[in-house]
């Protein structure tokens, strides 16, 4: 009887020890899993791509047809045609938009981040049209479609971001009184186009940041990569037109409110990319050559 009691007692103690070890092992697994979860990075809120803002590329006052493909927006470029970029603000507050063409700021032709760029100001529910590169406080030189080799970016040695029109929008934190500031242009650089009718003044945002002339010269003299060619589309620096601007200071939200990017290419490139279908049958040269015959039962035809 005593042996039976001792056996039962031993079995009971063994079960208790095994249960304790199992609980301890489970606890360690739970702690390890908990540690892995805590080490995972926090997800950040993505920036809204368009958020109601609109950007159109106009030729002869008409917006170019857009093609949505590859997660992008494409338009067909027409070689030699002048164009303008129309930007609309759908909100009830002023916004500032950094507008770059071929990777160059449309105001000062610098290649910077959107936050550091000088920006165009759009009034609540307003629309502006940027017709060209702003050369001074009173004039601009028109955008026009050309080849990479003839582009304004290639002339500045900045041909690595051709074929892009990008607009990044920033909301004003709170309205402030508009005060004029001295534009960062020299008097001798101002060019007037007396033959063009005066345009309404457009406001541009003046950044508080300054850049040394040495850094600017270094950026402009950077080697172009890849080398430009004569087949792909890019934007040239065209004729001078009147475009008065004034500089204002704004307190902007650092987080972009929206961003729109438009890719432009000539029709042949859009066809090769599969963006638009071919409008003509592609001849099968090999099939034609395989069906060729050495002799025909005819005389030589008259030329």
Short mmCIF file of C-alpha atoms in Angstrom, two decimals, residues 43-49 51 53 95-96 114-115 119 168-173 209 251-259:
data_model
loop_
_atom_site.label_atom_id
_atom_site.label_comp_id
_atom_site.label_asym_id
_atom_site.label_seq_id
_atom_site.Cartn_x
_atom_site.Cartn_y
_atom_site.Cartn_z
CA UNK A 43 3.69 53.12 -40.51
CA UNK A 44 3.73 56.71 -41.76
CA UNK A 45 0.75 58.38 -43.36
CA UNK A 46 1.24 58.56 -47.14
CA UNK A 47 1.07 61.92 -48.90
CA UNK A 48 -2.07 62.35 -51.00
CA UNK A 49 -1.01 62.44 -54.64
CA UNK A 51 -5.86 65.93 -53.39
CA UNK A 53 -5.43 69.99 -57.37
CA UNK A 95 -1.41 77.77 -51.74
CA UNK A 96 2.12 77.90 -53.06
CA UNK A 114 10.21 71.17 -53.68
CA UNK A 115 10.35 72.70 -50.20
CA UNK A 119 6.99 78.89 -55.69
CA UNK A 168 4.08 70.16 -55.54
CA UNK A 169 1.52 72.11 -53.49
CA UNK A 170 1.95 73.62 -50.01
CA UNK A 171 -0.87 75.13 -47.96
CA UNK A 172 -0.51 78.46 -46.19
CA UNK A 173 -0.59 78.01 -42.42
CA UNK A 209 16.75 80.47 -47.51
CA UNK A 251 4.18 80.88 -43.87
CA UNK A 252 3.74 77.43 -45.40
CA UNK A 253 2.93 74.03 -43.97
CA UNK A 254 6.04 71.89 -44.43
CA UNK A 255 3.99 68.84 -45.42
CA UNK A 256 2.99 68.87 -49.12
CA UNK A 257 -0.75 69.06 -49.69
CA UNK A 258 -0.52 67.37 -53.07
CA UNK A 259 1.79 66.42 -55.91
#
